Amino acid sequence: MINPTPCSCVSDIARSFTRFVRDGQPESELYQTSLMSALIDGVYDGDMTIEQLLKHGDFGLGTFNELDGELIAFDSEVHQLREDGSARAVRPDQKTPFAVVTHFRPTMFGSLTKPRTKQEVQAVIDELIGSPNVFCAFRIDGRFSRVETRTVPRQAMPYRPMLQAIEHQPIFAFEETSGTLVGFRCPEYVQGINVAGFHVHFITDDRKGGGHVLDYRLIEAKVEVARISRLRIDLPRTEHFERATLHSEDMASAIEAAEG
Ligand code: ZN
């Protein structure tokens, strides 16, 4: 429900959201294949197909083998956003080296009816979730005055670590656009396993462009939020994963540089 007297205060916006209790339904699970630290180290080929991934969730984000662009999934549709700015529907036999999905069952719904920055929207989501220690999935459908994205460029063997691979990554700015943001907010304690904080991908309504979101400013939007307190991880059964360096002193700063 919309608060009849609009207020810029984050807690007032959060209070205007409808909360819905799903009695008797199993709790949502965050499912991921591989680890963010493996991707940072250059493990760009996984053994999981998109068809297998969709069994674990119809909603999420990630990348493709050879680091070939950004993955965005919702309503069981999966799209690939590539470095040339193009987007295409994904084949079920394509593989992913890192993806995070859930069966999206939002329990908090609301509308943002005034222009908001990314920081303001994130503050509203933080307020809705209430605790920094649980996971959250969210979907935002709306109109944006600007969305700034990047897409990872496809790599060839021998793979370089991610910070080198993305040195020349293309950045796109979508002005006056409509589309969907798919995002997760993960607790700080999973940095390395996943991405601590917010991780968001975008696709335009015409399904022709998008990417990993760097920044946005929305005009008006519908917001759906799910709180999640279960995490499941499948590690790739590949030699490259087994040989990877998955912990280092500068892992946190590398992830911030790669995914921030
Ligand atoms: Zn991303």
Coordinates of C-alpha atoms and ligand atoms in Angstrom, one line a residue:
M1 CA 0.0 0.0 0.0
I2 CA 1.2 3.5 -0.7
N3 CA 1.5 6.0 2.1
P4 CA -1.0 8.7 1.3
T5 CA 1.5 11.4 2.3
P6 CA 4.7 10.7 0.5
C7 CA 7.8 11.1 2.6
S8 CA 11.5 10.8 1.7
C9 CA 12.2 9.1 5.0
V10 CA 13.4 5.5 4.5
S11 CA 11.6 4.1 7.4
D12 CA 8.3 5.7 6.3
I13 CA 8.7 4.1 2.8
A14 CA 9.5 0.7 4.4
R15 CA 6.4 1.0 6.5
S16 CA 4.3 1.7 3.4
F17 CA 5.1 -1.8 2.1
T18 CA 2.6 -4.6 2.3
R19 CA 3.9 -7.7 4.2
F20 CA 2.5 -11.0 3.3
V21 CA 2.9 -14.2 5.4
R22 CA 3.3 -17.4 3.4
D23 CA 1.8 -19.9 5.8
G24 CA 2.8 -23.5 5.3
Q25 CA 5.2 -22.8 2.4
P26 CA 8.8 -24.0 2.6
E27 CA 11.3 -21.3 3.3
S28 CA 13.2 -19.9 0.3
E29 CA 16.7 -21.1 -0.3
L30 CA 19.6 -19.2 -1.9
Y31 CA 21.4 -21.7 -4.2
Q32 CA 24.7 -21.0 -5.7
T33 CA 27.1 -22.9 -7.9
S34 CA 30.8 -22.4 -7.2
L35 CA 32.3 -19.5 -5.2
M36 CA 32.9 -15.8 -5.9
S37 CA 36.6 -16.3 -4.9
A38 CA 36.9 -19.0 -7.6
L39 CA 35.6 -16.6 -10.2
I40 CA 38.1 -14.0 -9.0
D41 CA 40.9 -16.5 -9.4
G42 CA 39.9 -17.3 -13.0
V43 CA 37.8 -20.4 -12.7
Y44 CA 35.6 -19.4 -15.7
D45 CA 34.3 -22.8 -16.7
G46 CA 31.8 -24.7 -14.6
D47 CA 30.0 -28.0 -15.1
M48 CA 26.5 -26.9 -14.4
T49 CA 24.0 -26.3 -17.3
I50 CA 21.4 -23.6 -17.2
E51 CA 18.8 -26.4 -17.3
Q52 CA 20.2 -27.9 -14.1
L53 CA 20.5 -24.4 -12.5
L54 CA 16.8 -23.7 -13.1
K55 CA 15.9 -26.7 -11.0
H56 CA 17.3 -24.7 -8.0
G57 CA 15.6 -21.4 -8.8
D58 CA 13.8 -19.4 -11.4
F59 CA 15.3 -16.1 -10.4
G60 CA 18.9 -14.9 -10.1
L61 CA 22.2 -13.8 -11.6
G62 CA 25.6 -15.0 -12.6
T63 CA 27.8 -15.4 -15.6
F64 CA 28.6 -18.0 -18.3
N65 CA 31.5 -20.3 -19.2
E66 CA 34.5 -18.4 -20.6
L67 CA 33.1 -15.4 -18.5
D68 CA 30.9 -14.7 -21.6
G69 CA 28.7 -12.0 -20.3
E70 CA 26.2 -11.5 -17.5
L71 CA 23.3 -13.8 -16.6
I72 CA 20.0 -12.5 -15.4
A73 CA 17.0 -14.8 -14.6
F74 CA 13.4 -14.2 -13.6
D75 CA 10.1 -15.8 -14.3
S76 CA 12.2 -18.9 -15.4
E77 CA 13.5 -16.9 -18.4
V78 CA 17.3 -16.6 -18.6
H79 CA 19.1 -14.0 -20.6
Q80 CA 22.7 -13.5 -21.5
L81 CA 24.0 -9.9 -21.7
R82 CA 27.2 -9.8 -23.7
E83 CA 30.1 -7.5 -24.0
D84 CA 28.9 -6.0 -27.3
G85 CA 25.8 -4.8 -25.6
S86 CA 23.5 -7.4 -27.1
A87 CA 21.2 -9.6 -25.1
R88 CA 19.8 -13.0 -26.0
A89 CA 17.8 -15.8 -24.5
V90 CA 19.9 -18.6 -23.2
R91 CA 20.0 -22.2 -24.4
P92 CA 19.4 -24.8 -21.7
D93 CA 22.7 -26.5 -22.5
Q94 CA 24.9 -23.4 -21.9
K95 CA 27.0 -23.7 -18.7
T96 CA 27.8 -21.4 -15.8
P97 CA 30.9 -21.1 -13.7
F98 CA 29.1 -19.0 -11.0
A99 CA 25.4 -18.3 -10.5
V100 CA 23.1 -17.5 -7.6
V101 CA 19.4 -18.4 -7.8
T102 CA 16.3 -18.8 -5.7
H103 CA 12.7 -19.8 -6.2
F104 CA 11.6 -16.2 -5.7
R105 CA 8.8 -16.0 -3.2
P106 CA 8.6 -12.3 -2.1
T107 CA 6.8 -11.5 1.1
M108 CA 7.2 -7.7 1.0
F109 CA 5.7 -5.5 -1.8
G110 CA 5.7 -1.8 -2.3
S111 CA 6.0 1.0 -4.8
L112 CA 8.5 3.8 -5.1
T113 CA 6.7 6.8 -6.6
K114 CA 9.4 9.5 -6.4
P115 CA 12.9 9.5 -8.0
R116 CA 15.3 7.5 -5.9
T117 CA 19.0 6.9 -6.0
K118 CA 20.5 3.4 -5.7
Q119 CA 21.6 4.3 -2.2
E120 CA 18.1 5.3 -1.2
V121 CA 16.6 2.1 -2.6
Q122 CA 19.2 0.0 -0.8
A123 CA 18.4 1.7 2.4
V124 CA 14.7 0.9 2.0
I125 CA 15.6 -2.8 1.4
D126 CA 17.9 -2.8 4.5
E127 CA 15.1 -1.4 6.5
L128 CA 12.6 -4.0 5.2
I129 CA 14.9 -6.9 6.0
G130 CA 15.9 -5.5 9.4
S131 CA 19.0 -7.6 10.0
P132 CA 22.4 -7.5 8.2
N133 CA 22.9 -11.2 9.0
V134 CA 20.3 -12.8 6.6
F135 CA 20.1 -13.0 2.8
C136 CA 17.7 -11.1 0.7
A137 CA 16.5 -11.4 -2.9
F138 CA 14.7 -8.5 -4.6
R139 CA 13.1 -7.6 -7.9
I140 CA 12.5 -4.0 -9.1
D141 CA 10.4 -3.3 -12.2
G142 CA 10.2 0.3 -13.2
R143 CA 11.2 3.3 -15.1
F144 CA 14.7 4.7 -14.7
S145 CA 16.3 8.0 -15.6
R146 CA 19.6 6.2 -15.8
V147 CA 21.1 2.7 -15.3
E148 CA 24.8 2.3 -15.6
T149 CA 26.0 -1.3 -16.3
R150 CA 29.1 -3.2 -17.2
T151 CA 29.5 -6.7 -18.8
V152 CA 32.4 -9.0 -18.4
P153 CA 34.2 -9.7 -21.6
R154 CA 34.5 -13.3 -22.9
Q155 CA 37.9 -14.9 -22.1
A156 CA 40.2 -17.3 -23.9
M157 CA 42.6 -19.8 -22.4
P158 CA 44.9 -19.4 -20.6
Y159 CA 42.5 -17.5 -18.3
R160 CA 43.7 -14.5 -16.5
P161 CA 42.4 -13.6 -13.0
M162 CA 39.3 -11.6 -13.0
L163 CA 40.8 -8.2 -12.1
Q164 CA 43.0 -8.4 -15.2
A165 CA 40.2 -9.9 -17.3
I166 CA 37.9 -6.9 -16.6
E167 CA 40.4 -4.2 -17.0
H168 CA 38.8 -3.2 -20.3
Q169 CA 35.2 -4.2 -19.6
P170 CA 32.6 -2.3 -21.5
I171 CA 30.4 0.1 -19.6
F172 CA 26.9 1.1 -20.8
A173 CA 24.6 3.8 -19.8
F174 CA 20.8 3.4 -20.4
E175 CA 19.0 6.8 -20.2
E176 CA 15.2 7.1 -19.8
T177 CA 14.7 3.3 -19.8
S178 CA 12.3 0.8 -18.5
G179 CA 13.4 -2.6 -17.2
T180 CA 13.9 -5.1 -14.4
L181 CA 16.6 -5.2 -11.7
V182 CA 17.3 -8.6 -10.1
G183 CA 19.4 -8.5 -7.0
F184 CA 20.6 -10.1 -3.9
R185 CA 21.9 -8.7 -0.6
C186 CA 24.3 -11.0 1.2
P187 CA 25.8 -10.7 4.7
E188 CA 29.3 -9.4 5.1
Y189 CA 30.4 -12.8 6.5
V190 CA 30.0 -14.5 3.1
Q191 CA 32.5 -12.3 1.2
G192 CA 34.5 -14.7 -0.9
I193 CA 31.8 -17.3 -0.9
N194 CA 29.4 -14.8 -2.6
V195 CA 29.5 -11.0 -2.9
A196 CA 29.0 -9.2 0.4
G197 CA 26.3 -6.5 0.2
F198 CA 24.3 -5.8 -2.9
H199 CA 24.8 -7.5 -6.2
V200 CA 22.3 -6.5 -9.0
H201 CA 21.8 -7.2 -12.7
F202 CA 19.6 -5.3 -15.1
I203 CA 17.7 -6.0 -18.4
T204 CA 15.6 -3.6 -20.4
D205 CA 12.0 -4.2 -21.1
D206 CA 12.7 -4.9 -24.8
R207 CA 15.3 -7.5 -23.6
K208 CA 18.0 -5.9 -25.8
G209 CA 20.4 -4.6 -23.2
G210 CA 21.6 -4.6 -19.7
G211 CA 24.4 -5.9 -17.5
H212 CA 25.9 -5.9 -14.0
V213 CA 24.6 -2.8 -12.3
L214 CA 27.1 -0.1 -11.2
D215 CA 24.6 2.6 -10.5
Y216 CA 21.0 3.7 -11.2
R217 CA 18.4 6.3 -10.5
L218 CA 14.8 5.3 -10.7
I219 CA 11.8 7.4 -11.5
E220 CA 9.1 5.0 -10.3
A221 CA 9.1 1.3 -9.6
K222 CA 7.4 -1.7 -8.1
V223 CA 9.6 -3.5 -5.5
E224 CA 9.3 -7.1 -4.3
V225 CA 11.5 -8.4 -1.5
A226 CA 12.2 -11.9 -0.1
R227 CA 14.1 -12.6 3.1
I228 CA 16.1 -15.8 2.9
S229 CA 17.9 -17.7 5.7
R230 CA 19.1 -20.8 3.9
L231 CA 22.2 -21.1 1.7
R232 CA 23.2 -24.1 -0.4
I233 CA 26.4 -24.3 -2.4
D234 CA 27.5 -26.9 -5.1
L235 CA 31.2 -26.8 -5.8
P236 CA 32.3 -27.4 -9.4
R237 CA 33.9 -30.8 -9.9
T238 CA 36.6 -29.6 -12.2
E239 CA 40.3 -29.8 -12.0
H240 CA 40.6 -26.0 -12.4
F241 CA 38.5 -25.4 -9.3
E242 CA 40.5 -28.0 -7.3
R243 CA 43.7 -26.1 -8.1
A244 CA 42.4 -22.6 -7.6
T245 CA 43.6 -20.2 -4.8
L246 CA 40.3 -19.5 -3.0
H247 CA 41.7 -17.5 -0.1
S248 CA 44.1 -14.6 -0.1
E249 CA 44.8 -11.5 1.9
D250 CA 43.5 -9.2 -0.7
M251 CA 40.4 -11.3 -1.7
A252 CA 37.9 -8.8 -0.2
S253 CA 39.4 -5.8 -2.0
A254 CA 39.6 -7.8 -5.2
I255 CA 35.8 -8.7 -5.0
E256 CA 35.0 -5.0 -4.2
A257 CA 36.9 -4.0 -7.3
A258 CA 35.4 -6.6 -9.5
E259 CA 31.8 -6.5 -8.3
G260 CA 31.3 -3.1 -6.7
Ligands
ZN1 ZN 27.3 -9.3 -11.5

